[in-house]
mmCIF file of C-alpha atoms in Angstrom:
data_model
loop_
_atom_site.group_PDB
_atom_site.id
_atom_site.type_symbol
_atom_site.label_atom_id
_atom_site.label_comp_id
_atom_site.label_asym_id
_atom_site.label_seq_id
_atom_site.Cartn_x
_atom_site.Cartn_y
_atom_site.Cartn_z
ATOM 1 C CA MET A 1 46.497 136.051 91.168
ATOM 2 C CA ILE A 2 44.839 138.660 88.988
ATOM 3 C CA GLU A 3 42.674 140.808 91.242
ATOM 4 C CA SER A 4 40.717 142.981 88.801
ATOM 5 C CA ALA A 5 39.667 143.487 85.198
ATOM 6 C CA ASP A 6 41.820 146.601 85.080
ATOM 7 C CA GLU A 7 44.870 144.605 86.165
ATOM 8 C CA PHE A 8 44.231 141.946 83.505
ATOM 9 C CA ALA A 9 43.863 144.564 80.757
ATOM 10 C CA ARG A 10 47.077 146.243 81.896
ATOM 11 C CA LEU A 11 48.923 142.901 81.868
ATOM 12 C CA CYS A 12 47.677 142.085 78.359
ATOM 13 C CA ARG A 13 48.782 145.462 77.021
ATOM 14 C CA SER A 14 52.125 145.572 78.808
ATOM 15 C CA PRO A 15 55.339 145.695 76.776
ATOM 16 C CA ASP A 16 56.903 143.473 79.477
ATOM 17 C CA PRO A 17 56.838 139.790 78.409
ATOM 18 C CA GLY A 18 56.688 138.718 82.060
ATOM 19 C CA GLU A 19 53.497 140.656 82.610
ATOM 20 C CA ARG A 20 51.934 139.334 79.403
ATOM 21 C CA ARG A 21 52.828 135.826 80.598
ATOM 22 C CA ARG A 22 50.982 136.509 83.860
ATOM 23 C CA ALA A 23 47.902 137.382 81.797
ATOM 24 C CA ALA A 24 48.150 133.934 80.205
ATOM 25 C CA VAL A 25 48.780 131.813 83.304
ATOM 26 C CA ASP A 26 47.638 133.567 86.473
ATOM 27 C CA GLU A 27 44.288 132.710 88.000
ATOM 28 C CA ALA A 28 41.445 135.131 88.598
ATOM 29 C CA SER A 29 38.023 134.736 90.117
ATOM 30 C CA GLU A 30 35.092 134.042 87.821
ATOM 31 C CA GLN A 31 33.792 137.518 88.684
ATOM 32 C CA VAL A 32 37.041 139.131 87.501
ATOM 33 C CA TRP A 33 36.865 137.188 84.222
ATOM 34 C CA MET A 34 33.265 138.222 83.661
ATOM 35 C CA ASP A 35 34.183 141.829 84.430
ATOM 36 C CA VAL A 36 36.921 141.680 81.776
ATOM 37 C CA VAL A 37 34.469 140.193 79.261
ATOM 38 C CA HIS A 38 31.973 142.999 79.842
ATOM 39 C CA ARG A 39 34.315 145.968 80.292
ATOM 40 C CA TYR A 40 37.199 145.094 77.945
ATOM 41 C CA PRO A 41 35.823 143.499 74.751
ATOM 42 C CA ASP A 42 39.222 143.802 73.065
ATOM 43 C CA GLU A 43 40.737 141.534 75.735
ATOM 44 C CA ARG A 44 38.308 138.624 75.267
ATOM 45 C CA VAL A 45 40.845 136.681 73.203
ATOM 46 C CA GLY A 46 43.282 137.145 76.082
ATOM 47 C CA VAL A 47 40.698 135.783 78.512
ATOM 48 C CA VAL A 48 40.295 132.642 76.402
ATOM 49 C CA GLN A 49 44.063 132.243 76.113
ATOM 50 C CA ASN A 50 44.458 132.174 79.877
ATOM 51 C CA LYS A 51 45.234 128.612 81.008
ATOM 52 C CA THR A 52 42.996 128.846 84.094
ATOM 53 C CA VAL A 53 39.834 130.431 82.684
ATOM 54 C CA PRO A 54 36.785 128.523 84.004
ATOM 55 C CA LEU A 55 34.328 126.666 81.801
ATOM 56 C CA ALA A 56 31.532 129.023 82.886
ATOM 57 C CA VAL A 57 33.377 131.925 81.242
ATOM 58 C CA LEU A 58 34.096 129.895 78.104
ATOM 59 C CA GLU A 59 30.400 129.068 77.935
ATOM 60 C CA VAL A 60 29.609 132.793 77.783
ATOM 61 C CA LEU A 61 32.301 133.425 75.176
ATOM 62 C CA ILE A 62 30.922 130.740 72.847
ATOM 63 C CA GLY A 63 28.280 133.326 71.974
ATOM 64 C CA ASP A 64 30.750 136.152 71.375
ATOM 65 C CA PRO A 65 30.099 138.158 68.190
ATOM 66 C CA ASP A 66 33.818 138.013 67.293
ATOM 67 C CA PRO A 67 34.634 134.753 65.472
ATOM 68 C CA ARG A 68 38.257 135.017 66.655
ATOM 69 C CA VAL A 69 37.064 134.654 70.242
ATOM 70 C CA ARG A 70 34.835 131.683 69.391
ATOM 71 C CA HIS A 71 37.686 130.079 67.438
ATOM 72 C CA MET A 72 39.981 130.380 70.448
ATOM 73 C CA VAL A 73 37.278 128.841 72.650
ATOM 74 C CA ALA A 74 36.972 125.930 70.204
ATOM 75 C CA MET A 75 40.679 125.227 70.674
ATOM 76 C CA LYS A 76 40.487 124.817 74.466
ATOM 77 C CA ARG A 77 41.278 121.250 75.568
ATOM 78 C CA LYS A 78 38.947 121.323 78.547
ATOM 79 C CA LEU A 79 35.734 121.761 76.556
ATOM 80 C CA THR A 80 32.852 119.521 77.490
ATOM 81 C CA PRO A 81 30.692 117.699 74.944
ATOM 82 C CA SER A 82 27.838 120.166 75.544
ATOM 83 C CA LEU A 83 30.092 123.138 74.770
ATOM 84 C CA LEU A 84 31.473 121.373 71.702
ATOM 85 C CA GLU A 85 27.916 120.710 70.555
ATOM 86 C CA ARG A 86 27.134 124.429 70.648
ATOM 87 C CA LEU A 87 30.299 125.194 68.709
ATOM 88 C CA ALA A 88 29.451 122.488 66.133
ATOM 89 C CA ARG A 89 26.451 124.627 65.139
ATOM 90 C CA ASP A 90 28.496 127.825 64.726
ATOM 91 C CA PRO A 91 27.950 129.658 61.411
ATOM 92 C CA ASP A 92 31.734 129.987 60.964
ATOM 93 C CA GLU A 93 33.143 126.932 59.198
ATOM 94 C CA GLY A 94 36.579 127.402 60.778
ATOM 95 C CA ILE A 95 35.034 126.984 64.212
ATOM 96 C CA ARG A 96 33.129 123.880 63.121
ATOM 97 C CA MET A 97 36.418 122.537 61.741
ATOM 98 C CA ARG A 98 38.029 122.984 65.167
ATOM 99 C CA VAL A 99 35.182 120.899 66.621
ATOM 100 C CA ALA A 100 35.778 118.220 63.987
ATOM 101 C CA LEU A 101 39.450 118.128 65.023
ATOM 102 C CA HIS A 102 38.923 118.425 68.789
ATOM 103 C CA ARG A 103 40.022 115.389 70.777
ATOM 104 C CA ASN A 104 36.972 115.572 73.087
ATOM 105 C CA THR A 105 34.372 115.630 70.318
ATOM 106 C CA PRO A 106 32.138 112.593 70.859
ATOM 107 C CA ARG A 107 31.668 110.120 68.027
ATOM 108 C CA ALA A 108 27.949 110.939 67.736
ATOM 109 C CA MET A 109 28.788 114.599 67.179
ATOM 110 C CA LEU A 110 31.376 113.670 64.565
ATOM 111 C CA GLU A 111 28.697 111.594 62.858
ATOM 112 C CA SER A 112 26.465 114.663 62.674
ATOM 113 C CA LEU A 113 29.343 116.714 61.243
ATOM 114 C CA ARG A 114 29.490 114.218 58.347
ATOM 115 C CA LYS A 115 26.576 116.263 56.953
ATOM 116 C CA ASP A 116 28.292 119.640 57.332
ATOM 117 C CA PRO A 117 27.872 121.957 54.319
ATOM 118 C CA TRP A 118 31.643 122.470 54.049
ATOM 119 C CA HIS A 119 33.332 119.594 52.228
ATOM 120 C CA GLN A 120 36.597 119.996 54.158
ATOM 121 C CA ILE A 121 34.829 119.387 57.461
ATOM 122 C CA ARG A 122 33.154 116.300 56.008
ATOM 123 C CA ALA A 123 36.545 115.046 54.771
ATOM 124 C CA THR A 124 38.149 115.681 58.169
ATOM 125 C CA VAL A 125 35.378 113.763 59.915
ATOM 126 C CA GLU A 126 35.720 110.878 57.461
ATOM 127 C CA ASP A 127 39.464 110.745 58.188
ATOM 128 C CA ARG A 128 38.844 110.715 61.946
ATOM 129 C CA LEU A 129 36.107 108.113 61.847
ATOM 130 C CA GLY A 130 37.494 106.011 59.044
ATOM 131 C CA SER A 131 35.348 105.413 56.003
#
């Protein structure tokens, strides 16, 4: 278990592949994750990549100013429809595309993405829904 934000940052930056793997798979408390988010902005992608990160932390990271972080959030399998809905309104078309491709995106949300400004998202939605 990861006990602190400092430990997580050290694991992420370690040259040891075993330690970097711990950063990706070991659990931490929600408080530790939130501490990482606030104290180590450069490690936010690492937080999202962790297999055990709670939905409450992902919900915070949906609003991250870095589109790379939001893109990684959009790729998480455990996203709920309400989180996907927020991501479907993201200004970054790559993030909206991830929502269009996400297996948990409800049909009604896909229907709304049929009107997306980016033609590739509309085409993806048409493929998923069938014309």
